[in-house]
CSV table of C-alpha atoms and ligand atoms in Angstrom, one decimal:
chain,number,residue,atom,x,y,z
Y,1,UNK,CA,-140.5,-48.2,-90.9
Y,2,UNK,CA,-138.4,-48.7,-87.7
Y,3,UNK,CA,-141.5,-48.0,-85.6
Y,4,UNK,CA,-144.3,-50.3,-86.4
Y,5,UNK,CA,-145.2,-51.4,-82.9
Y,6,UNK,CA,-145.9,-50.2,-79.3
Y,7,UNK,CA,-142.6,-50.0,-77.4
Y,8,UNK,CA,-139.0,-49.3,-78.0
Y,9,UNK,CA,-138.2,-48.0,-81.5
Y,10,UNK,CA,-135.8,-50.2,-83.5
Y,11,UNK,CA,-132.3,-49.0,-84.5
Y,12,UNK,CA,-131.0,-49.8,-88.0
Y,13,UNK,CA,-128.5,-52.7,-88.1
Y,14,UNK,CA,-127.7,-52.2,-91.8
Y,15,UNK,CA,-126.0,-49.3,-93.6
Y,16,UNK,CA,-126.6,-47.3,-96.7
Y,17,UNK,CA,-125.6,-49.2,-99.9
Y,18,UNK,CA,-125.6,-52.7,-98.1
Y,19,UNK,CA,-127.1,-55.4,-100.3
Y,20,UNK,CA,-129.6,-57.3,-98.1
Y,21,UNK,CA,-131.5,-60.5,-98.5
Y,22,UNK,CA,-135.3,-61.1,-98.0
Y,23,UNK,CA,-135.9,-62.0,-94.4
Y,24,UNK,CA,-132.7,-60.3,-93.1
Y,25,UNK,CA,-132.9,-58.4,-89.9
Y,26,UNK,CA,-132.6,-54.7,-90.6
Y,27,UNK,CA,-133.8,-53.0,-87.4
Y,28,UNK,CA,-133.6,-54.1,-83.8
Y,29,UNK,CA,-134.1,-53.0,-80.2
Y,30,UNK,CA,-132.9,-54.7,-77.0
Y,31,UNK,CA,-135.9,-53.7,-74.9
Y,32,UNK,CA,-138.4,-56.4,-73.8
Y,33,UNK,CA,-141.3,-54.4,-75.3
Y,34,UNK,CA,-140.3,-54.1,-78.9
Y,35,UNK,CA,-140.3,-56.1,-82.2
Y,36,UNK,CA,-137.4,-56.4,-84.7
Y,37,UNK,CA,-138.0,-55.4,-88.4
Y,38,UNK,CA,-136.8,-57.5,-91.4
Y,39,UNK,CA,-136.5,-56.9,-95.1
Y,40,UNK,CA,-139.3,-58.2,-97.2
Y,41,UNK,CA,-137.2,-58.2,-100.4
Y,42,UNK,CA,-133.7,-58.9,-101.8
Y,43,UNK,CA,-132.4,-55.4,-102.5
Y,44,UNK,CA,-130.0,-52.5,-101.7
Y,45,UNK,CA,-130.4,-50.0,-98.9
Y,46,UNK,CA,-130.8,-46.7,-100.7
Y,47,UNK,CA,-131.2,-44.6,-97.6
Y,48,UNK,CA,-132.0,-44.4,-94.0
Y,49,UNK,CA,-134.1,-41.4,-93.6
Y,50,UNK,CA,-137.4,-39.9,-92.4
Y,51,UNK,CA,-140.4,-41.1,-94.2
Y,52,UNK,CA,-144.1,-40.5,-94.0
Y,53,UNK,CA,-145.6,-42.7,-91.3
Y,54,UNK,CA,-149.3,-43.5,-91.2
Y,55,UNK,CA,-149.6,-42.6,-87.5
Y,56,UNK,CA,-146.5,-40.5,-86.5
Y,57,UNK,CA,-146.4,-38.1,-89.3
Y,58,UNK,CA,-142.7,-38.7,-90.1
Y,59,UNK,CA,-140.4,-41.4,-88.7
Y,60,UNK,CA,-137.2,-43.1,-89.5
Y,61,UNK,CA,-137.2,-45.8,-92.1
Y,62,UNK,CA,-134.9,-48.0,-94.1
Y,63,UNK,CA,-135.5,-47.4,-97.8
Y,64,UNK,CA,-134.7,-50.4,-99.9
Y,65,UNK,CA,-134.6,-50.7,-103.6
Y,66,UNK,CA,-135.8,-54.1,-104.5
Y,67,UNK,CA,-133.6,-56.2,-106.9
Y,68,UNK,CA,-135.1,-56.5,-110.4
Y,69,UNK,CA,-135.1,-60.3,-110.3
Y,70,UNK,CA,-136.5,-60.3,-106.7
Y,71,UNK,CA,-138.7,-63.5,-106.4
Y,72,UNK,CA,-142.1,-62.7,-104.9
Y,73,UNK,CA,-142.9,-64.4,-101.6
Y,74,UNK,CA,-146.0,-66.5,-101.9
Y,75,UNK,CA,-148.5,-67.3,-99.0
Y,76,UNK,CA,-147.9,-70.8,-97.7
Y,77,UNK,CA,-151.2,-72.1,-96.2
Y,78,UNK,CA,-150.5,-75.6,-97.8
Y,79,UNK,CA,-147.4,-76.0,-95.5
Y,80,UNK,CA,-149.7,-76.6,-92.5
Y,81,UNK,CA,-151.6,-79.7,-91.8
Y,82,UNK,CA,-154.4,-80.9,-89.4
Y,83,UNK,CA,-152.1,-83.5,-87.7
Y,84,UNK,CA,-149.9,-80.7,-86.2
Y,85,UNK,CA,-148.9,-81.4,-82.6
Y,86,UNK,CA,-148.0,-78.2,-80.7
Y,87,UNK,CA,-146.4,-80.2,-77.9
Y,88,UNK,CA,-143.3,-80.6,-80.2
Y,89,UNK,CA,-142.4,-77.1,-79.0
Y,90,UNK,CA,-141.6,-75.8,-75.5
Y,91,UNK,CA,-143.3,-72.5,-74.5
Y,92,UNK,CA,-139.8,-70.8,-74.5
Y,93,UNK,CA,-139.2,-72.0,-78.0
Y,94,UNK,CA,-142.5,-70.4,-79.2
Y,95,UNK,CA,-141.7,-67.2,-77.4
Y,96,UNK,CA,-138.2,-67.0,-78.9
Y,97,UNK,CA,-139.5,-67.7,-82.4
Y,98,UNK,CA,-142.2,-65.1,-82.2
Y,99,UNK,CA,-139.8,-62.5,-80.7
Y,100,UNK,CA,-137.2,-63.2,-83.4
Y,101,UNK,CA,-139.9,-62.9,-86.2
Y,102,UNK,CA,-140.9,-59.4,-85.1
Y,103,UNK,CA,-144.6,-60.3,-84.8
Y,104,UNK,CA,-147.0,-57.7,-83.4
Y,105,UNK,CA,-150.7,-57.4,-83.1
Y,106,UNK,CA,-151.7,-57.3,-86.8
Y,107,UNK,CA,-155.3,-56.2,-86.0
Y,108,UNK,CA,-154.1,-52.7,-85.5
Y,109,UNK,CA,-152.8,-52.6,-82.0
Y,110,UNK,CA,-149.2,-53.3,-82.8
Y,111,UNK,CA,-148.3,-54.6,-79.4
Y,112,UNK,CA,-145.4,-57.1,-79.5
Y,113,UNK,CA,-146.9,-60.5,-79.5
Y,114,UNK,CA,-143.9,-62.2,-77.7
Y,115,UNK,CA,-144.7,-60.0,-74.7
Y,116,UNK,CA,-148.3,-61.2,-74.7
Y,117,UNK,CA,-147.5,-64.9,-75.0
Y,118,UNK,CA,-144.7,-64.9,-72.3
Y,119,UNK,CA,-145.9,-67.4,-69.6
Y,120,UNK,CA,-146.3,-65.6,-66.3
Y,121,UNK,CA,-147.0,-68.2,-63.5
Y,122,UNK,CA,-148.0,-65.4,-61.1
Y,123,UNK,CA,-150.8,-64.2,-63.4
Y,124,UNK,CA,-151.6,-67.0,-65.8
Y,125,UNK,CA,-153.9,-66.6,-68.8
Y,126,UNK,CA,-157.0,-68.8,-68.5
Y,127,UNK,CA,-158.9,-67.7,-71.5
Y,128,UNK,CA,-157.7,-67.0,-75.1
Y,129,UNK,CA,-159.9,-65.2,-77.6
Y,130,UNK,CA,-158.9,-65.2,-81.2
Y,131,UNK,CA,-160.3,-62.1,-82.9
Y,132,UNK,CA,-161.8,-62.7,-86.4
Y,133,UNK,CA,-164.1,-59.7,-86.2
Y,134,UNK,CA,-163.5,-57.1,-88.8
Y,135,UNK,CA,-166.2,-54.6,-87.9
Y,136,UNK,CA,-165.1,-51.6,-90.0
Y,137,UNK,CA,-166.8,-51.2,-93.4
Y,138,UNK,CA,-164.8,-52.2,-96.5
Y,139,UNK,CA,-162.1,-54.3,-94.8
Y,140,UNK,CA,-162.1,-58.0,-95.7
Y,141,UNK,CA,-158.4,-59.1,-95.3
Y,142,UNK,CA,-159.1,-61.2,-92.2
Y,143,UNK,CA,-162.2,-62.7,-93.8
Y,144,UNK,CA,-160.2,-64.0,-96.7
Y,145,UNK,CA,-157.5,-65.5,-94.6
Y,146,UNK,CA,-160.1,-67.2,-92.3
Y,147,UNK,CA,-161.4,-68.9,-95.4
Y,148,UNK,CA,-158.1,-69.6,-97.2
Y,149,UNK,CA,-155.6,-70.1,-94.4
Y,150,UNK,CA,-157.9,-71.8,-91.9
Y,151,UNK,CA,-155.5,-74.6,-90.8
Y,152,UNK,CA,-152.5,-72.2,-90.7
Y,153,UNK,CA,-154.5,-69.9,-88.3
Y,154,UNK,CA,-155.6,-72.9,-86.1
Y,155,UNK,CA,-151.9,-74.0,-86.0
Y,156,UNK,CA,-150.9,-70.5,-84.7
Y,157,UNK,CA,-153.8,-70.6,-82.2
Y,158,UNK,CA,-152.7,-74.0,-80.8
Y,159,UNK,CA,-149.2,-72.6,-80.5
Y,160,UNK,CA,-150.5,-69.6,-78.5
Y,161,UNK,CA,-152.3,-72.1,-76.2
Y,162,UNK,CA,-149.2,-74.2,-75.8
Y,163,UNK,CA,-147.1,-71.1,-75.0
Y,164,UNK,CA,-149.5,-70.0,-72.3
Y,165,UNK,CA,-150.5,-73.5,-71.1
Y,166,UNK,CA,-154.1,-72.6,-71.8
Y,167,UNK,CA,-156.7,-74.8,-73.4
Y,168,UNK,CA,-159.8,-72.5,-73.0
Y,169,UNK,CA,-159.8,-71.0,-76.4
Y,170,UNK,CA,-162.6,-69.2,-78.3
Y,171,UNK,CA,-162.5,-68.1,-81.9
Y,172,UNK,CA,-164.8,-65.1,-82.5
Y,173,UNK,CA,-166.3,-64.5,-85.9
Y,174,UNK,CA,-169.1,-62.1,-86.7
Y,175,UNK,CA,-172.4,-63.7,-87.6
Y,176,UNK,CA,-172.5,-62.2,-91.1
Y,177,UNK,CA,-169.6,-64.6,-92.1
Y,178,UNK,CA,-171.2,-68.0,-91.7
Y,179,UNK,CA,-168.8,-69.5,-94.3
Y,180,UNK,CA,-165.8,-68.5,-92.1
Y,181,UNK,CA,-167.5,-70.1,-89.0
Y,182,UNK,CA,-168.1,-73.2,-91.0
Y,183,UNK,CA,-164.5,-73.3,-92.3
Y,184,UNK,CA,-163.2,-73.1,-88.7
Y,185,UNK,CA,-165.7,-75.8,-87.5
Y,186,UNK,CA,-164.8,-78.1,-90.3
Y,187,UNK,CA,-161.0,-77.8,-89.8
Y,188,UNK,CA,-161.3,-78.2,-86.0
Y,189,UNK,CA,-163.2,-81.5,-86.5
Y,190,UNK,CA,-160.1,-82.8,-88.4
Y,191,UNK,CA,-157.5,-81.3,-86.1
Y,192,UNK,CA,-156.9,-83.1,-82.8
Y,193,UNK,CA,-154.8,-80.2,-81.4
Y,194,UNK,CA,-157.7,-77.8,-81.9
Y,195,UNK,CA,-160.5,-80.1,-80.6
Y,196,UNK,CA,-161.2,-78.1,-77.5
Y,197,UNK,CA,-161.4,-74.8,-79.4
Y,198,UNK,CA,-164.9,-73.2,-79.6
Y,199,UNK,CA,-166.0,-71.1,-82.5
Y,200,UNK,CA,-168.4,-68.3,-81.5
Y,201,UNK,CA,-170.5,-66.4,-84.0
Y,202,UNK,CA,-170.9,-62.9,-82.4
Y,203,UNK,CA,-173.3,-60.2,-83.3
Y,204,UNK,CA,-172.2,-58.1,-86.3
Y,205,UNK,CA,-172.0,-54.6,-84.9
Y,206,UNK,CA,-169.5,-51.8,-84.5
Y,207,UNK,CA,-167.0,-51.9,-82.6
Y,208,UNK,CA,-167.4,-55.7,-82.0
Y,209,UNK,CA,-163.7,-56.2,-82.9
Y,210,UNK,CA,-162.4,-54.1,-79.9
Y,211,UNK,CA,-160.9,-56.5,-77.4
Y,212,UNK,CA,-162.9,-55.2,-74.5
Y,213,UNK,CA,-166.2,-55.6,-76.5
Y,214,UNK,CA,-165.2,-59.1,-77.5
Y,215,UNK,CA,-164.3,-60.2,-74.0
Y,216,UNK,CA,-167.7,-58.8,-72.8
Y,217,UNK,CA,-169.6,-60.5,-75.6
Y,218,UNK,CA,-167.9,-63.9,-75.1
Y,219,UNK,CA,-167.2,-64.4,-71.4
Y,220,UNK,CA,-169.2,-61.5,-70.0
Y,221,UNK,CA,-166.2,-60.0,-68.1
Y,222,UNK,CA,-165.1,-56.3,-68.0
Y,223,UNK,CA,-161.5,-55.2,-68.4
Y,224,UNK,CA,-161.0,-52.4,-65.8
Y,225,UNK,CA,-160.9,-48.9,-67.3
Y,226,UNK,CA,-157.3,-48.1,-68.1
Y,227,UNK,CA,-156.4,-51.8,-67.7
Y,228,UNK,CA,-155.5,-54.5,-70.2
Y,229,UNK,CA,-157.0,-58.0,-70.7
Y,230,UNK,CA,-154.2,-59.9,-68.9
Y,231,UNK,CA,-155.3,-58.1,-65.7
Y,232,UNK,CA,-158.4,-60.4,-65.9
Y,233,UNK,CA,-156.3,-63.4,-67.2
Y,234,UNK,CA,-157.5,-63.1,-70.8
Y,235,UNK,CA,-155.5,-62.8,-74.0
Y,236,UNK,CA,-157.0,-61.5,-77.2
Y,237,UNK,CA,-155.1,-62.1,-80.5
Y,238,UNK,CA,-156.0,-61.4,-84.2
Y,239,UNK,CA,-156.4,-64.2,-86.7
Y,240,UNK,CA,-153.6,-62.7,-88.9
Y,241,UNK,CA,-151.3,-62.7,-85.9
Y,242,UNK,CA,-152.0,-66.3,-85.3
Y,243,UNK,CA,-151.2,-67.1,-88.9
Y,244,UNK,CA,-147.9,-65.2,-88.6
Y,245,UNK,CA,-147.0,-67.2,-85.4
Y,246,UNK,CA,-147.5,-70.5,-87.3
Y,247,UNK,CA,-145.1,-69.3,-90.0
Y,248,UNK,CA,-142.5,-68.1,-87.5
Y,249,UNK,CA,-142.5,-71.2,-85.4
Y,250,UNK,CA,-142.8,-73.9,-88.0
Y,251,UNK,CA,-141.0,-72.3,-91.0
Y,252,UNK,CA,-138.7,-69.8,-89.2
Y,253,UNK,CA,-140.2,-67.0,-91.4
Y,254,UNK,CA,-140.1,-63.4,-90.0
Y,255,UNK,CA,-143.1,-61.2,-90.4
Y,256,UNK,CA,-142.4,-59.5,-93.8
Y,257,UNK,CA,-145.7,-59.7,-95.7
Y,258,UNK,CA,-149.3,-59.3,-94.8
Y,259,UNK,CA,-152.7,-59.3,-96.6
Y,260,UNK,CA,-154.1,-55.8,-97.1
Y,261,UNK,CA,-157.6,-54.7,-98.4
Y,262,UNK,CA,-157.5,-51.9,-100.9
Y,263,UNK,CA,-161.1,-50.8,-101.2
Y,264,UNK,CA,-163.7,-48.0,-101.1
Y,265,UNK,CA,-165.7,-46.2,-103.8
Y,266,UNK,CA,-162.7,-44.3,-104.9
Y,267,UNK,CA,-160.8,-47.5,-106.0
Y,268,UNK,CA,-161.2,-49.0,-109.6
Y,269,UNK,CA,-160.8,-52.7,-108.7
Y,270,UNK,CA,-161.1,-53.3,-105.0
Y,271,UNK,CA,-159.3,-56.4,-103.7
Y,272,UNK,CA,-157.1,-58.1,-101.2
Y,273,UNK,CA,-153.4,-58.2,-101.8
Y,274,UNK,CA,-150.6,-60.2,-100.2
Y,275,UNK,CA,-148.0,-57.5,-100.0
Y,276,UNK,CA,-144.5,-56.9,-98.7
Y,277,UNK,CA,-144.6,-54.7,-95.6
Y,278,UNK,CA,-143.1,-51.4,-96.7
Y,279,UNK,CA,-145.0,-51.3,-100.0
Y,280,UNK,CA,-146.0,-47.7,-100.7
Y,281,UNK,CA,-149.7,-46.8,-100.7
Y,282,UNK,CA,-149.3,-45.6,-104.3
Y,283,UNK,CA,-148.1,-49.0,-105.5
Y,284,UNK,CA,-151.0,-50.8,-103.7
Y,285,UNK,CA,-153.5,-48.4,-105.2
Y,286,UNK,CA,-152.0,-49.0,-108.7
Y,287,UNK,CA,-152.3,-52.7,-108.2
Y,288,UNK,CA,-156.0,-52.2,-107.5
Y,289,UNK,CA,-156.5,-50.4,-110.8
Y,290,UNK,CA,-155.9,-46.8,-109.6
Y,291,UNK,CA,-158.2,-44.1,-108.3
Y,292,UNK,CA,-161.6,-43.2,-109.7
Y,293,UNK,CA,-162.1,-39.6,-110.7
Y,294,UNK,CA,-164.3,-38.9,-107.6
Y,295,UNK,CA,-161.7,-40.1,-105.1
Y,296,UNK,CA,-161.1,-37.5,-102.5
Y,297,UNK,CA,-159.7,-39.1,-99.3
Y,298,UNK,CA,-157.1,-41.9,-98.8
Y,299,UNK,CA,-157.1,-43.6,-95.5
Y,300,UNK,CA,-154.7,-46.1,-94.1
Y,301,UNK,CA,-157.1,-48.4,-92.3
Y,302,UNK,CA,-160.8,-48.3,-92.3
Y,303,UNK,CA,-163.1,-45.2,-92.4
Y,304,UNK,CA,-163.7,-45.2,-88.6
Y,305,UNK,CA,-160.3,-45.9,-87.1
Y,306,UNK,CA,-157.9,-45.2,-89.9
Y,307,UNK,CA,-155.6,-42.3,-90.6
Y,308,UNK,CA,-156.0,-40.2,-93.7
Y,309,UNK,CA,-152.8,-39.6,-95.6
Y,310,UNK,CA,-151.7,-37.0,-98.1
Y,311,UNK,CA,-148.3,-38.5,-99.0
Y,312,UNK,CA,-148.8,-41.7,-101.2
Y,313,UNK,CA,-145.3,-42.8,-100.5
Y,314,UNK,CA,-146.5,-43.7,-97.0
Y,315,UNK,CA,-145.7,-47.4,-96.6
Y,316,UNK,CA,-147.7,-50.4,-95.5
Y,317,UNK,CA,-146.9,-51.4,-91.9
Y,318,UNK,CA,-147.4,-54.6,-89.9
Y,319,UNK,CA,-150.6,-53.3,-88.5
Y,320,UNK,CA,-152.0,-51.9,-91.7
Y,321,UNK,CA,-154.9,-54.1,-92.8
Y,322,UNK,CA,-156.4,-51.7,-95.3
Y,323,UNK,CA,-156.3,-48.7,-97.6
Y,324,UNK,CA,-159.7,-47.2,-98.0
Y,325,UNK,CA,-160.4,-44.5,-100.6
Y,326,UNK,CA,-163.5,-42.5,-100.1
Y,327,UNK,CA,-165.3,-40.4,-102.7
Y,328,UNK,CA,-166.9,-37.0,-102.6
Y,329,UNK,CA,-170.2,-38.7,-101.9
Y,330,UNK,CA,-168.8,-40.3,-98.7
Y,331,UNK,CA,-167.4,-37.1,-97.3
Y,332,UNK,CA,-169.8,-34.6,-95.7
Y,333,UNK,CA,-168.0,-31.4,-95.0
Y,334,UNK,CA,-169.3,-29.9,-91.8
Y,335,UNK,CA,-168.1,-27.1,-89.6
Y,336,UNK,CA,-167.3,-27.7,-85.9
Y,337,UNK,CA,-169.6,-25.7,-83.6
Y,338,UNK,CA,-169.5,-25.3,-79.8
Y,339,UNK,CA,-170.3,-28.3,-77.6
Y,340,UNK,CA,-174.0,-28.2,-76.5
Y,341,UNK,CA,-173.3,-30.6,-73.6
Y,342,UNK,CA,-175.9,-33.1,-74.9
Y,343,UNK,CA,-173.9,-36.1,-73.5
Y,344,UNK,CA,-174.4,-38.2,-76.7
Y,345,UNK,CA,-170.6,-38.9,-77.0
Y,346,UNK,CA,-170.6,-40.2,-73.4
Y,347,UNK,CA,-173.6,-42.5,-74.1
Y,348,UNK,CA,-171.9,-43.7,-77.4
Y,349,UNK,CA,-168.5,-44.5,-75.9
Y,350,UNK,CA,-168.1,-48.3,-75.7
Y,351,UNK,CA,-165.5,-48.1,-72.9
Y,352,UNK,CA,-167.5,-45.6,-70.8
Y,353,UNK,CA,-165.2,-42.6,-71.2
Y,354,UNK,CA,-166.1,-38.9,-71.2
Y,355,UNK,CA,-164.8,-38.1,-74.7
Y,356,UNK,CA,-165.7,-34.4,-74.6
Y,357,UNK,CA,-163.7,-33.9,-71.4
Y,358,UNK,CA,-160.6,-35.7,-72.7
Y,359,UNK,CA,-160.8,-33.9,-76.1
Y,360,UNK,CA,-161.2,-30.5,-74.3
Y,361,UNK,CA,-158.1,-31.3,-72.1
Y,362,UNK,CA,-156.0,-32.2,-75.2
Y,363,UNK,CA,-157.2,-29.1,-77.1
Y,364,UNK,CA,-155.8,-27.0,-74.2
Y,365,UNK,CA,-152.6,-29.0,-73.9
Y,366,UNK,CA,-153.6,-30.4,-70.5
Y,367,UNK,CA,-152.2,-33.8,-71.0
Y,368,UNK,CA,-152.1,-34.8,-67.3
Y,369,UNK,CA,-155.8,-34.1,-67.0
Y,370,UNK,CA,-156.5,-36.0,-70.2
Y,371,UNK,CA,-154.7,-39.0,-68.7
Y,372,UNK,CA,-156.6,-38.6,-65.5
Y,373,UNK,CA,-159.7,-39.0,-67.6
Y,374,UNK,CA,-158.3,-42.4,-68.8
Y,375,UNK,CA,-157.4,-41.2,-72.3
Y,376,UNK,CA,-155.2,-44.3,-72.7
Y,377,UNK,CA,-158.3,-46.5,-72.4
Y,378,UNK,CA,-159.8,-45.0,-75.6
Y,379,UNK,CA,-159.9,-47.7,-78.4
Y,380,UNK,CA,-160.1,-45.0,-81.1
Y,381,UNK,CA,-163.3,-46.4,-82.4
Y,382,UNK,CA,-164.6,-42.9,-83.6
Y,383,UNK,CA,-168.1,-43.4,-82.3
Y,384,UNK,CA,-168.0,-40.2,-80.3
Y,385,UNK,CA,-167.0,-38.1,-83.4
Y,386,UNK,CA,-169.6,-39.9,-85.5
Y,387,UNK,CA,-172.5,-39.1,-83.0
Y,388,UNK,CA,-171.5,-35.6,-82.0
Y,389,UNK,CA,-174.2,-33.1,-83.3
Y,390,UNK,CA,-171.6,-30.3,-83.0
Y,391,UNK,CA,-169.2,-32.1,-85.4
Y,392,UNK,CA,-166.4,-31.9,-83.0
Y,393,UNK,CA,-163.5,-34.3,-84.0
Y,394,UNK,CA,-163.4,-35.8,-80.5
Y,395,UNK,CA,-161.5,-39.0,-81.5
Y,396,UNK,CA,-159.1,-37.0,-83.5
Y,397,UNK,CA,-158.2,-34.9,-80.5
Y,398,UNK,CA,-157.9,-38.0,-78.4
Y,399,UNK,CA,-155.6,-39.8,-80.9
Y,400,UNK,CA,-153.4,-36.7,-81.0
Y,401,UNK,CA,-153.3,-36.6,-77.1
Y,402,UNK,CA,-152.2,-40.2,-77.1
Y,403,UNK,CA,-149.4,-39.6,-79.6
Y,404,UNK,CA,-148.2,-36.5,-77.6
Y,405,UNK,CA,-148.1,-38.6,-74.3
Y,406,UNK,CA,-146.2,-41.5,-76.1
Y,407,UNK,CA,-143.7,-38.9,-77.4
Y,408,UNK,CA,-143.3,-37.5,-73.9
Y,409,UNK,CA,-142.6,-41.0,-72.6
Y,410,UNK,CA,-140.2,-41.6,-75.6
Y,411,UNK,CA,-142.2,-44.5,-76.8
Y,412,UNK,CA,-142.6,-42.7,-80.2
Y,413,UNK,CA,-140.2,-40.5,-82.2
Y,414,UNK,CA,-140.8,-36.7,-82.1
O,501,SF4,S1,-163.0,-42.9,-79.9
O,501,SF4,FE1,-164.5,-41.9,-78.6
O,501,SF4,S2,-166.1,-43.4,-78.3
O,501,SF4,FE2,-164.4,-44.5,-79.1
O,501,SF4,S3,-163.4,-45.3,-77.3
O,501,SF4,FE3,-162.4,-43.3,-77.8
O,501,SF4,S4,-163.5,-41.8,-76.5
O,501,SF4,FE4,-164.8,-43.7,-76.6
O,502,SF4,S1,-171.7,-35.2,-78.4
O,502,SF4,FE1,-170.6,-33.3,-79.0
O,502,SF4,S2,-172.0,-31.7,-78.4
O,502,SF4,FE2,-172.7,-33.5,-77.3
O,502,SF4,S3,-171.6,-33.4,-75.3
O,502,SF4,FE3,-170.3,-34.7,-76.7
O,502,SF4,S4,-168.9,-33.1,-77.6
O,502,SF4,FE4,-170.6,-32.0,-76.7
């Protein structure tokens, strides 16, 4: 997909029938807030056309037919060692490598990472929080890499610290993953460049992985409603993003692959897969043994924040950590009834919004009003929909409203 991030959409820089190599740049944009796209495989450009997109419905994509003898890329955690010294790199070199590699927030946000790690002397970052909290059910891709790529992640974290000239670094892991906490603590003891990092076991609860919730849990600060963490001099980055930074800076590898969890009661052999970005949902489901007979709903992402898809050719994107397949037992079909003004959605909202007001504004196409109610601050956690006794799809309306506003601002294709 040419749009896998927040910011300017990439334009194709290859043509139909071109033969391309794995790692080659295929989509680019000049804008500061953007991230280039690279081919994950050796292959031939079959088409440049609209394709099902997990968030946007349909969007432009470069469709590549992989060569038959295409060598699969392997994960490379053994290429990183505990004696790594981040001072070998200047902050500008780290910024350039991350920008060139097309790295975006892989926890789901999709914000271009180069923008986040650009040193800004007027508003310096004084706290970095590395997010290892996977709070949605079924998803374990970050958990696996925390155990198996520990030194690679810490290498990326030390590069983020170097880029931002910040040594106050926390690594947040939920307290139901003591082995991941132990893996980080053990590696940090052996790694001089990570010696000042602190591993924090945070309470396992939903939505602990939201950046605002994490900042509150760890340093007890609030991000202003409608604001972003750098406004309070904090940066939050996901563990997979840190691993990708290490690969980009040390090995010059663009972001072409990621680990994805394929799980849920509707999947025969749930598991984690290291997959080329762009792999279709159908191929990933096939790798996991296929669907059980009672599978009824396929979601890109987790059951709370993901997007359900009908077209199995929808590809994996840089932000897609999971495919979750739910069964008829998981889905309770209910009919929306009028709002009874109970206020439960307001109480449940972790960022103190008024979900019913925003959803009502979106429903009636009052996007300006929805924005005045801080729609953009919604973290799309789904708590409001979950709690609503009237079964109103509040978070669905809010997600739709955000997409409509992004389209108006030309940050997303129509
Ligand atoms: S989805 Fe609902 S509960 Fe969650 S942040 Fe948005 S408005 Fe609040
Ligand atoms: S929880 Fe549902 S019924 Fe209650 S105020 Fe919110 S939208 Fe209305």
